[in-house]
PDB file of C-alpha atoms in Angstrom:
ATOM      1  CA  MET A   1     -30.857 119.529 305.949  1.00 38.00           C
ATOM      2  CA  GLU A   2     -32.473 119.123 309.347  1.00 41.00           C
ATOM      3  CA  ARG A   3     -30.855 122.325 310.619  1.00 43.00           C
ATOM      4  CA  ARG A   4     -31.993 124.175 307.516  1.00 44.00           C
ATOM      5  CA  GLY A   5     -35.557 122.975 308.002  1.00 46.00           C
ATOM      6  CA  GLU A   6     -35.520 123.949 311.673  1.00 47.00           C
ATOM      7  CA  ARG A   7     -34.341 127.442 310.765  1.00 45.00           C
ATOM      8  CA  ALA A   8     -36.850 127.829 307.933  1.00 45.00           C
ATOM      9  CA  ARG A   9     -39.822 126.901 310.111  1.00 50.00           C
ATOM     10  CA  PRO A  10     -39.821 130.003 312.339  1.00 47.00           C
ATOM     11  CA  LEU A  11     -38.878 132.274 309.429  1.00 42.00           C
ATOM     12  CA  CYS A  12     -41.886 131.198 307.337  1.00 50.00           C
ATOM     13  CA  GLU A  13     -44.311 130.297 310.100  1.00 54.00           C
ATOM     14  CA  GLY A  14     -47.796 131.324 309.048  1.00 72.00           C
ATOM     15  CA  ALA A  15     -46.819 131.963 305.413  1.00 81.00           C
ATOM     16  CA  ARG A  16     -50.223 130.877 304.125  1.00 85.00           C
ATOM     17  CA  ARG A  17     -51.971 133.248 306.521  1.00 89.00           C
ATOM     18  CA  ARG A  18     -49.521 135.966 305.507  1.00 92.00           C
ATOM     19  CA  TYR A  19     -50.414 135.569 301.826  1.00 95.00           C
ATOM     20  CA  GLN A  20     -54.127 135.522 302.606  1.00 94.00           C
ATOM     21  CA  LEU A  21     -53.785 138.807 304.494  1.00 96.00           C
ATOM     22  CA  VAL A  22     -51.733 140.318 301.665  1.00 97.00           C
ATOM     23  CA  GLY A  23     -54.406 139.305 299.157  1.00 96.00           C
ATOM     24  CA  ALA A  24     -57.137 140.807 301.343  1.00 97.00           C
ATOM     25  CA  ALA A  25     -55.229 144.104 301.573  1.00 97.00           C
ATOM     26  CA  LEU A  26     -54.766 144.157 297.795  1.00 96.00           C
ATOM     27  CA  LEU A  27     -58.491 143.584 297.291  1.00 96.00           C
ATOM     28  CA  GLY A  28     -59.206 146.431 299.688  1.00 96.00           C
ATOM     29  CA  TYR A  29     -56.799 148.635 297.738  1.00 96.00           C
ATOM     30  CA  ALA A  30     -58.666 147.783 294.531  1.00 94.00           C
ATOM     31  CA  LEU A  31     -62.257 147.935 295.758  1.00 94.00           C
ATOM     32  CA  LEU A  32     -62.181 150.781 298.272  1.00 95.00           C
ATOM     33  CA  PRO A  33     -61.977 153.449 295.506  1.00 93.00           C
ATOM     34  CA  LEU A  34     -65.209 152.040 294.035  1.00 92.00           C
ATOM     35  CA  ALA A  35     -66.974 152.392 297.386  1.00 93.00           C
ATOM     36  CA  LEU A  36     -65.543 155.868 297.926  1.00 91.00           C
ATOM     37  CA  GLY A  37     -66.612 156.863 294.406  1.00 90.00           C
ATOM     38  CA  PHE A  38     -70.164 155.751 295.165  1.00 90.00           C
ATOM     39  CA  PHE A  39     -70.281 157.775 298.388  1.00 90.00           C
ATOM     40  CA  SER A  40     -68.756 160.761 296.593  1.00 88.00           C
ATOM     41  CA  LEU A  41     -71.510 160.652 293.972  1.00 87.00           C
ATOM     42  CA  LEU A  42     -74.136 160.194 296.688  1.00 88.00           C
ATOM     43  CA  GLY A  43     -72.734 163.161 298.596  1.00 87.00           C
ATOM     44  CA  TRP A  44     -72.870 165.306 295.466  1.00 83.00           C
ATOM     45  CA  GLU A  45     -76.494 164.367 294.873  1.00 83.00           C
ATOM     46  CA  ILE A  46     -77.459 165.125 298.481  1.00 84.00           C
ATOM     47  CA  THR A  47     -75.675 168.474 298.659  1.00 83.00           C
ATOM     48  CA  SER A  48     -77.152 169.494 295.299  1.00 78.00           C
ATOM     49  CA  LEU A  49     -80.680 168.608 296.400  1.00 78.00           C
ATOM     50  CA  LEU A  50     -80.230 170.450 299.695  1.00 78.00           C
ATOM     51  CA  GLY A  51     -79.055 173.441 297.678  1.00 71.00           C
ATOM     52  CA  GLY A  52     -82.306 173.447 295.717  1.00 64.00           C
ATOM     53  CA  ASN A  53     -81.008 171.841 292.509  1.00 66.00           C
ATOM     54  CA  ALA A  54     -83.588 169.271 291.432  1.00 56.00           C
ATOM     55  CA  ALA A  55     -81.342 167.943 288.621  1.00 60.00           C
ATOM     56  CA  PRO A  56     -77.796 167.785 290.056  1.00 64.00           C
ATOM     57  CA  GLY A  57     -76.107 166.317 286.969  1.00 70.00           C
ATOM     58  CA  ASP A  58     -72.476 165.221 287.034  1.00 76.00           C
ATOM     59  CA  PRO A  59     -70.201 166.309 289.902  1.00 82.00           C
ATOM     60  CA  SER A  60     -68.195 169.460 289.271  1.00 82.00           C
ATOM     61  CA  PRO A  61     -64.498 169.107 288.315  1.00 82.00           C
ATOM     62  CA  ALA A  62     -63.473 170.515 291.705  1.00 84.00           C
ATOM     63  CA  TRP A  63     -65.662 167.962 293.520  1.00 85.00           C
ATOM     64  CA  GLN A  64     -64.228 165.138 291.421  1.00 87.00           C
ATOM     65  CA  GLY A  65     -60.683 166.332 292.109  1.00 86.00           C
ATOM     66  CA  ALA A  66     -61.240 166.507 295.861  1.00 88.00           C
ATOM     67  CA  ALA A  67     -62.894 163.077 295.845  1.00 90.00           C
ATOM     68  CA  GLY A  68     -59.987 161.635 293.846  1.00 90.00           C
ATOM     69  CA  LEU A  69     -57.461 163.040 296.318  1.00 90.00           C
ATOM     70  CA  LEU A  70     -59.364 161.626 299.290  1.00 92.00           C
ATOM     71  CA  SER A  71     -59.732 158.267 297.543  1.00 91.00           C
ATOM     72  CA  ALA A  72     -55.992 158.103 296.779  1.00 91.00           C
ATOM     73  CA  LEU A  73     -55.171 158.727 300.432  1.00 92.00           C
ATOM     74  CA  LEU A  74     -57.697 156.382 302.025  1.00 93.00           C
ATOM     75  CA  SER A  75     -57.636 153.478 299.552  1.00 91.00           C
ATOM     76  CA  GLY A  76     -53.893 152.996 299.987  1.00 88.00           C
ATOM     77  CA  ALA A  77     -53.508 153.884 303.641  1.00 92.00           C
ATOM     78  CA  LEU A  78     -56.371 151.953 305.237  1.00 96.00           C
ATOM     79  CA  PRO A  79     -55.934 148.428 303.761  1.00 97.00           C
ATOM     80  CA  PHE A  80     -52.167 148.414 304.288  1.00 97.00           C
ATOM     81  CA  TRP A  81     -52.412 149.965 307.747  1.00 96.00           C
ATOM     82  CA  TRP A  82     -54.721 147.052 308.548  1.00 97.00           C
ATOM     83  CA  LEU A  83     -52.206 144.597 307.029  1.00 96.00           C
ATOM     84  CA  ARG A  84     -49.364 146.085 309.080  1.00 95.00           C
ATOM     85  CA  ARG A  85     -51.412 145.716 312.260  1.00 95.00           C
ATOM     86  CA  GLN A  86     -52.426 142.134 311.445  1.00 95.00           C
ATOM     87  CA  LEU A  87     -48.806 141.089 310.869  1.00 93.00           C
ATOM     88  CA  GLY A  88     -47.426 143.047 313.813  1.00 92.00           C
ATOM     89  CA  LEU A  89     -44.991 145.061 311.683  1.00 91.00           C
ATOM     90  CA  ALA A  90     -43.216 148.064 313.165  1.00 87.00           C
ATOM     91  CA  PRO A  91     -44.505 151.564 312.287  1.00 85.00           C
ATOM     92  CA  ILE A  92     -43.459 152.397 308.742  1.00 82.00           C
ATOM     93  CA  TRP A  93     -42.620 156.095 309.022  1.00 74.00           C
ATOM     94  CA  ARG A  94     -40.445 155.874 312.124  1.00 72.00           C
ATOM     95  CA  ARG A  95     -36.965 157.384 311.970  1.00 67.00           C
ATOM     96  CA  THR A  96     -34.465 154.861 310.565  1.00 74.00           C
ATOM     97  CA  GLN A  97     -30.686 155.021 310.435  1.00 78.00           C
ATOM     98  CA  MET A  98     -29.906 154.751 306.729  1.00 84.00           C
ATOM     99  CA  PRO A  99     -26.568 153.532 305.325  1.00 82.00           C
ATOM    100  CA  ALA A 100     -23.899 156.222 305.139  1.00 83.00           C
ATOM    101  CA  GLY A 101     -23.907 158.173 301.887  1.00 81.00           C
ATOM    102  CA  SER A 102     -27.525 157.414 300.972  1.00 84.00           C
ATOM    103  CA  TRP A 103     -28.436 161.057 300.446  1.00 84.00           C
ATOM    104  CA  ARG A 104     -25.160 161.773 298.633  1.00 85.00           C
ATOM    105  CA  ARG A 105     -26.222 159.178 296.062  1.00 83.00           C
ATOM    106  CA  PHE A 106     -29.741 160.590 295.801  1.00 88.00           C
ATOM    107  CA  GLY A 107     -29.054 162.694 292.692  1.00 84.00           C
ATOM    108  CA  GLY A 108     -27.467 159.811 290.799  1.00 80.00           C
ATOM    109  CA  ARG A 109     -30.249 157.467 291.804  1.00 86.00           C
ATOM    110  CA  CYS A 110     -32.799 160.009 290.630  1.00 86.00           C
ATOM    111  CA  LEU A 111     -31.095 160.047 287.219  1.00 81.00           C
ATOM    112  CA  VAL A 112     -31.201 156.261 287.098  1.00 82.00           C
ATOM    113  CA  LEU A 113     -34.893 156.224 288.039  1.00 87.00           C
ATOM    114  CA  LEU A 114     -35.813 158.792 285.383  1.00 82.00           C
ATOM    115  CA  GLY A 115     -33.786 156.924 282.780  1.00 80.00           C
ATOM    116  CA  LEU A 116     -35.374 153.578 283.622  1.00 83.00           C
ATOM    117  CA  ASN A 117     -38.834 155.138 283.589  1.00 85.00           C
ATOM    118  CA  THR A 118     -38.241 156.741 280.192  1.00 81.00           C
ATOM    119  CA  LEU A 119     -36.901 153.537 278.636  1.00 82.00           C
ATOM    120  CA  ALA A 120     -39.733 151.451 280.103  1.00 87.00           C
ATOM    121  CA  THR A 121     -42.309 153.997 278.917  1.00 87.00           C
ATOM    122  CA  ALA A 122     -40.850 153.844 275.406  1.00 85.00           C
ATOM    123  CA  ALA A 123     -41.084 150.037 275.509  1.00 89.00           C
ATOM    124  CA  ALA A 124     -44.699 150.251 276.710  1.00 92.00           C
ATOM    125  CA  GLU A 125     -45.568 152.677 273.903  1.00 90.00           C
ATOM    126  CA  ALA A 126     -43.965 150.350 271.353  1.00 91.00           C
ATOM    127  CA  LEU A 127     -45.935 147.397 272.707  1.00 93.00           C
ATOM    128  CA  ALA A 128     -49.119 149.492 272.724  1.00 91.00           C
ATOM    129  CA  GLY A 129     -48.493 150.378 269.071  1.00 91.00           C
ATOM    130  CA  LEU A 130     -48.199 146.687 268.264  1.00 93.00           C
ATOM    131  CA  LEU A 131     -51.488 145.986 270.050  1.00 91.00           C
ATOM    132  CA  ARG A 132     -53.188 148.821 268.159  1.00 91.00           C
ATOM    133  CA  GLY A 133     -52.101 147.151 264.956  1.00 90.00           C
ATOM    134  CA  TRP A 134     -54.064 144.102 266.100  1.00 92.00           C
ATOM    135  CA  GLY A 135     -57.216 146.167 266.607  1.00 90.00           C
ATOM    136  CA  LEU A 136     -56.831 146.791 270.342  1.00 89.00           C
ATOM    137  CA  ALA A 137     -56.766 150.226 271.981  1.00 87.00           C
ATOM    138  CA  PRO A 138     -54.601 150.362 275.128  1.00 89.00           C
ATOM    139  CA  VAL A 139     -55.250 153.536 277.120  1.00 85.00           C
ATOM    140  CA  SER A 140     -54.051 155.156 280.340  1.00 80.00           C
ATOM    141  CA  PRO A 141     -55.547 157.868 282.590  1.00 80.00           C
ATOM    142  CA  ASP A 142     -55.392 161.460 281.384  1.00 74.00           C
ATOM    143  CA  PHE A 143     -53.105 163.543 283.603  1.00 74.00           C
ATOM    144  CA  SER A 144     -53.314 166.766 281.580  1.00 71.00           C
ATOM    145  CA  LEU A 145     -53.144 169.950 283.656  1.00 67.00           C
ATOM    146  CA  THR A 146     -56.144 172.030 282.553  1.00 70.00           C
ATOM    147  CA  GLY A 147     -55.886 174.829 285.118  1.00 66.00           C
ATOM    148  CA  GLY A 148     -58.003 175.859 288.082  1.00 72.00           C
ATOM    149  CA  ALA A 149     -59.074 173.628 290.954  1.00 74.00           C
ATOM    150  CA  PRO A 150     -58.895 170.343 288.962  1.00 77.00           C
ATOM    151  CA  ALA A 151     -55.228 170.994 288.139  1.00 79.00           C
ATOM    152  CA  LEU A 152     -54.476 171.754 291.790  1.00 84.00           C
ATOM    153  CA  PHE A 153     -56.114 168.532 292.967  1.00 87.00           C
ATOM    154  CA  LEU A 154     -54.331 166.575 290.236  1.00 85.00           C
ATOM    155  CA  LEU A 155     -50.990 167.983 291.382  1.00 86.00           C
ATOM    156  CA  LEU A 156     -51.741 167.150 295.010  1.00 89.00           C
ATOM    157  CA  THR A 157     -52.854 163.634 294.076  1.00 90.00           C
ATOM    158  CA  ALA A 158     -50.159 162.670 291.563  1.00 88.00           C
ATOM    159  CA  VAL A 159     -47.165 164.471 293.059  1.00 89.00           C
ATOM    160  CA  ALA A 160     -47.874 164.301 296.804  1.00 90.00           C
ATOM    161  CA  ALA A 161     -50.553 161.786 297.796  1.00 93.00           C
ATOM    162  CA  ALA A 162     -49.782 158.985 295.323  1.00 93.00           C
ATOM    163  CA  PRO A 163     -46.011 158.749 296.009  1.00 95.00           C
ATOM    164  CA  LEU A 164     -46.492 158.788 299.788  1.00 94.00           C
ATOM    165  CA  VAL A 165     -49.376 156.318 299.819  1.00 95.00           C
ATOM    166  CA  GLU A 166     -47.882 153.955 297.223  1.00 96.00           C
ATOM    167  CA  GLU A 167     -44.510 153.885 298.959  1.00 96.00           C
ATOM    168  CA  TYR A 168     -46.206 153.276 302.292  1.00 96.00           C
ATOM    169  CA  ALA A 169     -48.280 150.462 300.789  1.00 96.00           C
ATOM    170  CA  PHE A 170     -45.852 148.695 298.445  1.00 97.00           C
ATOM    171  CA  ARG A 171     -42.345 149.490 299.716  1.00 96.00           C
ATOM    172  CA  GLY A 172     -43.311 150.074 303.333  1.00 94.00           C
ATOM    173  CA  VAL A 173     -45.856 147.423 304.301  1.00 96.00           C
ATOM    174  CA  LEU A 174     -45.992 144.904 301.436  1.00 97.00           C
ATOM    175  CA  LEU A 175     -42.223 144.601 301.035  1.00 96.00           C
ATOM    176  CA  ARG A 176     -41.812 143.970 304.761  1.00 94.00           C
ATOM    177  CA  ALA A 177     -44.755 141.586 304.829  1.00 94.00           C
ATOM    178  CA  LEU A 178     -43.119 139.380 302.173  1.00 94.00           C
ATOM    179  CA  ALA A 179     -39.483 139.781 303.268  1.00 92.00           C
ATOM    180  CA  PRO A 180     -39.499 136.844 305.760  1.00 88.00           C
ATOM    181  CA  CYS A 181     -39.911 134.514 302.769  1.00 87.00           C
ATOM    182  CA  GLY A 182     -37.006 136.035 300.818  1.00 88.00           C
ATOM    183  CA  ARG A 183     -35.725 139.557 300.140  1.00 90.00           C
ATOM    184  CA  ARG A 184     -35.434 139.115 296.367  1.00 90.00           C
ATOM    185  CA  PHE A 185     -38.834 137.438 296.287  1.00 94.00           C
ATOM    186  CA  ALA A 186     -40.352 140.351 298.230  1.00 94.00           C
ATOM    187  CA  ILE A 187     -38.876 142.953 295.872  1.00 94.00           C
ATOM    188  CA  VAL A 188     -40.048 141.162 292.715  1.00 94.00           C
ATOM    189  CA  VAL A 189     -43.551 140.396 294.005  1.00 96.00           C
ATOM    190  CA  SER A 190     -44.101 143.904 295.387  1.00 96.00           C
ATOM    191  CA  ALA A 191     -42.981 145.388 292.038  1.00 96.00           C
ATOM    192  CA  LEU A 192     -45.279 143.034 290.108  1.00 96.00           C
ATOM    193  CA  LEU A 193     -48.267 143.887 292.298  1.00 96.00           C
ATOM    194  CA  PHE A 194     -47.402 147.584 292.078  1.00 97.00           C
ATOM    195  CA  ALA A 195     -47.507 147.293 288.278  1.00 96.00           C
ATOM    196  CA  LEU A 196     -50.778 145.360 288.210  1.00 95.00           C
ATOM    197  CA  ALA A 197     -52.394 147.853 290.586  1.00 94.00           C
ATOM    198  CA  HIS A 198     -51.983 150.569 287.937  1.00 93.00           C
ATOM    199  CA  GLY A 199     -54.547 148.717 285.836  1.00 91.00           C
ATOM    200  CA  ASN A 200     -53.200 149.413 282.347  1.00 92.00           C
ATOM    201  CA  LEU A 201     -50.235 148.531 280.144  1.00 90.00           C
ATOM    202  CA  LEU A 202     -48.918 152.048 279.514  1.00 91.00           C
ATOM    203  CA  GLN A 203     -48.474 152.650 283.240  1.00 93.00           C
ATOM    204  CA  GLY A 204     -47.981 149.055 284.341  1.00 94.00           C
ATOM    205  CA  LEU A 205     -44.755 148.238 282.486  1.00 94.00           C
ATOM    206  CA  PRO A 206     -42.884 151.353 283.704  1.00 94.00           C
ATOM    207  CA  ALA A 207     -44.312 150.779 287.192  1.00 96.00           C
ATOM    208  CA  PHE A 208     -42.828 147.269 287.272  1.00 96.00           C
ATOM    209  CA  VAL A 209     -39.377 148.499 286.241  1.00 92.00           C
ATOM    210  CA  ILE A 210     -39.238 151.383 288.695  1.00 94.00           C
ATOM    211  CA  GLY A 211     -40.896 149.183 291.326  1.00 95.00           C
ATOM    212  CA  LEU A 212     -37.920 146.811 291.170  1.00 93.00           C
ATOM    213  CA  TYR A 213     -35.498 149.697 291.609  1.00 93.00           C
ATOM    214  CA  LEU A 214     -37.453 151.404 294.388  1.00 95.00           C
ATOM    215  CA  GLY A 215     -37.920 148.054 296.114  1.00 95.00           C
ATOM    216  CA  TYR A 216     -34.172 147.501 296.087  1.00 92.00           C
ATOM    217  CA  LEU A 217     -33.553 150.971 297.534  1.00 93.00           C
ATOM    218  CA  ALA A 218     -36.216 150.526 300.220  1.00 94.00           C
ATOM    219  CA  ASP A 219     -34.597 147.212 301.168  1.00 92.00           C
ATOM    220  CA  GLN A 220     -31.168 148.851 301.372  1.00 89.00           C
ATOM    221  CA  THR A 221     -32.158 152.037 303.207  1.00 91.00           C
ATOM    222  CA  GLY A 222     -34.760 150.461 305.480  1.00 88.00           C
ATOM    223  CA  THR A 223     -37.311 153.236 304.964  1.00 90.00           C
ATOM    224  CA  PRO A 224     -39.900 154.137 302.311  1.00 92.00           C
ATOM    225  CA  LEU A 225     -39.302 157.847 302.969  1.00 92.00           C
ATOM    226  CA  TYR A 226     -36.216 157.714 300.756  1.00 93.00           C
ATOM    227  CA  THR A 227     -38.063 156.046 297.892  1.00 95.00           C
ATOM    228  CA  ALA A 228     -41.052 158.359 298.403  1.00 95.00           C
ATOM    229  CA  ALA A 229     -38.779 161.343 297.677  1.00 94.00           C
ATOM    230  CA  LEU A 230     -37.569 159.662 294.470  1.00 95.00           C
ATOM    231  CA  HIS A 231     -41.113 158.690 293.522  1.00 96.00           C
ATOM    232  CA  LEU A 232     -42.323 162.254 294.086  1.00 95.00           C
ATOM    233  CA  LEU A 233     -39.660 163.686 291.770  1.00 90.00           C
ATOM    234  CA  ASN A 234     -40.399 161.053 289.130  1.00 90.00           C
ATOM    235  CA  ASN A 235     -44.134 161.849 289.145  1.00 91.00           C
ATOM    236  CA  ALA A 236     -43.489 165.596 289.071  1.00 87.00           C
ATOM    237  CA  VAL A 237     -41.295 165.233 285.982  1.00 82.00           C
ATOM    238  CA  ALA A 238     -43.818 162.922 284.286  1.00 81.00           C
ATOM    239  CA  LEU A 239     -46.622 165.409 284.957  1.00 81.00           C
ATOM    240  CA  ALA A 240     -44.589 168.362 283.677  1.00 76.00           C
ATOM    241  CA  LEU A 241     -43.372 166.620 280.497  1.00 71.00           C
ATOM    242  CA  PRO A 242     -46.590 167.171 278.447  1.00 67.00           C
ATOM    243  CA  LEU A 243     -46.276 170.911 279.142  1.00 67.00           C
ATOM    244  CA  LEU A 244     -42.994 171.074 277.239  1.00 61.00           C
ATOM    245  CA  GLU A 245     -42.956 172.121 273.604  1.00 56.00           C
ATOM    246  CA  GLY A 246     -41.915 169.588 270.959  1.00 55.00           C
ATOM    247  CA  GLY A 247     -38.199 170.380 270.924  1.00 54.00           C
ATOM    248  CA  TRP A 248     -37.886 170.531 274.689  1.00 54.00           C
ATOM    249  CA  ALA A 249     -39.827 167.287 275.098  1.00 56.00           C
ATOM    250  CA  LEU A 250     -37.471 165.553 272.656  1.00 58.00           C
ATOM    251  CA  LEU A 251     -34.475 166.956 274.532  1.00 60.00           C
ATOM    252  CA  TYR A 252     -35.851 165.630 277.811  1.00 60.00           C
ATOM    253  CA  LEU A 253     -36.408 162.182 276.325  1.00 61.00           C
ATOM    254  CA  LEU A 254     -32.865 162.081 274.965  1.00 62.00           C
ATOM    255  CA  VAL A 255     -31.361 163.232 278.266  1.00 64.00           C
ATOM    256  CA  THR A 256     -33.339 160.874 280.481  1.00 61.00           C
ATOM    257  CA  ALA A 257     -32.983 157.907 278.116  1.00 58.00           C
ATOM    258  CA  GLY A 258     -29.221 158.354 278.334  1.00 63.00           C
ATOM    259  CA  SER A 259     -29.119 159.119 282.047  1.00 63.00           C
ATOM    260  CA  ALA A 260     -29.127 155.463 283.077  1.00 58.00           C
ATOM    261  CA  ALA A 261     -26.147 154.782 280.810  1.00 56.00           C
ATOM    262  CA  VAL A 262     -24.357 157.917 282.042  1.00 61.00           C
ATOM    263  CA  ALA A 263     -24.938 156.902 285.645  1.00 58.00           C
ATOM    264  CA  ALA A 264     -23.557 153.452 284.872  1.00 50.00           C
ATOM    265  CA  VAL A 265     -20.368 154.988 283.468  1.00 53.00           C
ATOM    266  CA  LEU A 266     -19.940 157.561 286.238  1.00 56.00           C
ATOM    267  CA  TYR A 267     -20.464 155.121 289.070  1.00 52.00           C
ATOM    268  CA  GLY A 268     -18.691 152.229 287.388  1.00 43.00           C
ATOM    269  CA  GLY A 269     -20.979 149.530 288.727  1.00 50.00           C
ATOM    270  CA  ARG A 270     -21.104 150.932 292.265  1.00 54.00           C
ATOM    271  CA  LEU A 271     -24.467 152.557 291.657  1.00 51.00           C
ATOM    272  CA  PHE A 272     -26.136 151.237 288.530  1.00 50.00           C
ATOM    273  CA  CYS A 273     -24.740 147.762 287.871  1.00 53.00           C
ATOM    274  CA  ARG A 274     -24.498 146.718 291.500  1.00 57.00           C
ATOM    275  CA  GLU A 275     -27.962 148.032 292.273  1.00 56.00           C
ATOM    276  CA  ALA A 276     -29.400 146.181 289.300  1.00 56.00           C
ATOM    277  CA  ALA A 277     -28.582 142.936 291.134  1.00 63.00           C
ATOM    278  CA  LEU A 278     -31.316 142.222 293.660  1.00 71.00           C
ATOM    279  CA  PRO A 279     -30.327 140.840 297.074  1.00 77.00           C
ATOM    280  CA  PRO A 280     -30.488 137.042 297.231  1.00 77.00           C
ATOM    281  CA  ASN A 281     -33.115 135.100 299.113  1.00 79.00           C
ATOM    282  CA  ASP A 282     -32.053 133.396 302.318  1.00 76.00           C
ATOM    283  CA  PRO A 283     -30.946 129.874 301.254  1.00 78.00           C
ATOM    284  CA  ALA A 284     -32.384 128.540 304.506  1.00 75.00           C
ATOM    285  CA  ILE A 285     -35.898 129.352 303.320  1.00 79.00           C
ATOM    286  CA  PRO A 286     -37.391 126.573 301.140  1.00 80.00           C
ATOM    287  CA  ARG A 287     -38.481 127.791 297.707  1.00 82.00           C
ATOM    288  CA  GLU A 288     -41.878 126.151 298.284  1.00 80.00           C
ATOM    289  CA  TRP A 289     -42.686 128.961 300.719  1.00 83.00           C
ATOM    290  CA  ARG A 290     -42.354 131.539 297.959  1.00 88.00           C
ATOM    291  CA  TRP A 291     -44.096 131.247 294.566  1.00 89.00           C
ATOM    292  CA  PRO A 292     -45.752 127.840 295.162  1.00 88.00           C
ATOM    293  CA  ALA A 293     -47.271 128.980 298.466  1.00 88.00           C
ATOM    294  CA  LEU A 294     -48.163 132.426 297.126  1.00 92.00           C
ATOM    295  CA  LEU A 295     -50.003 131.001 294.121  1.00 91.00           C
ATOM    296  CA  ARG A 296     -52.006 128.637 296.322  1.00 89.00           C
ATOM    297  CA  SER A 297     -53.629 131.574 298.122  1.00 92.00           C
ATOM    298  CA  PRO A 298     -57.273 132.174 297.064  1.00 94.00           C
ATOM    299  CA  ALA A 299     -57.116 135.816 298.200  1.00 94.00           C
ATOM    300  CA  ILE A 300     -54.041 136.424 296.043  1.00 95.00           C
ATOM    301  CA  TRP A 301     -55.802 134.926 293.018  1.00 96.00           C
ATOM    302  CA  LEU A 302     -58.889 137.080 293.608  1.00 96.00           C
ATOM    303  CA  ALA A 303     -56.727 140.202 293.708  1.00 95.00           C
ATOM    304  CA  LEU A 304     -54.723 139.123 290.651  1.00 95.00           C
ATOM    305  CA  GLY A 305     -57.925 138.329 288.762  1.00 95.00           C
ATOM    306  CA  TYR A 306     -59.360 141.768 289.453  1.00 95.00           C
ATOM    307  CA  TYR A 307     -56.159 143.571 288.444  1.00 95.00           C
ATOM    308  CA  LEU A 308     -55.720 141.471 285.293  1.00 93.00           C
ATOM    309  CA  LEU A 309     -59.339 142.147 284.324  1.00 94.00           C
ATOM    310  CA  ASN A 310     -58.618 145.881 284.506  1.00 92.00           C
ATOM    311  CA  PHE A 311     -55.546 145.353 282.310  1.00 90.00           C
ATOM    312  CA  ILE A 312     -57.629 143.513 279.712  1.00 91.00           C
ATOM    313  CA  LEU A 313     -60.455 146.068 279.755  1.00 91.00           C
ATOM    314  CA  SER A 314     -57.970 148.925 279.330  1.00 90.00           C
ATOM    315  CA  THR A 315     -56.812 147.439 276.000  1.00 90.00           C
ATOM    316  CA  LEU A 316     -60.241 146.790 274.471  1.00 88.00           C
ATOM    317  CA  PRO A 317     -61.460 149.194 271.755  1.00 82.00           C
TER     318      PRO A 317
END
């Protein structure tokens, strides 16, 4: 027991400070878009007045799209870049030697990810239907492609910026920041925070499920670049799905809903079943340094409170 305690001390040294910094980064991730939105609106007003328009009105769709893209990039990159620097973590995007065969398994893992996302989305829709029966109205952002500049900015944001920034933030920095207190703990917490950061039920439940899977893969490969590629494909498919006609959309749902089961059969536990089991926490690390210490952090509770408030507001009629 004494040896275990001696080993745990350096592994979890500064855990309380670590959680405080994580909570501060999460608050920055939540609040920075509000500040950027204010400056975007202010910039629109100023440029309109300088252009001779005494009544600027609402920003144009192109302006809103460009502001949304910039907000997606900065709000994720800056707080977690700061967190990485505070914790002294290695650069996230550096070249990493991945386990042999990682890219050969990429196609199968993509099928698993799409299948998990489809099943989780169906579960979220079912739960949302139940809530609507109770008089609530859960909603999610509208990602419809309407054409023109807004559609271009939406594509750049949802298919390029969001996967890169979210993988950098949650599987790159946050996962590594929490890993010294347990690998399984880090994967679960990063997936939970990833889900809460989406701010609504219809996105949050699928985000938690795929966050667990992407967290596992980031832990195994050692780089968020791999999971960013998977995330990009997942978002591209999700964005393209509403463009399909009724029959094709149903076909896609049937194929992707069965893809996880097909992958399980084809890989016989090597890919699906084995990867469903998260890596264990180091037994030398006392459990008190995980959930008990995390939930004693005021900064974590502030971030959780803000995210949960968004979840509640997104379900109100």
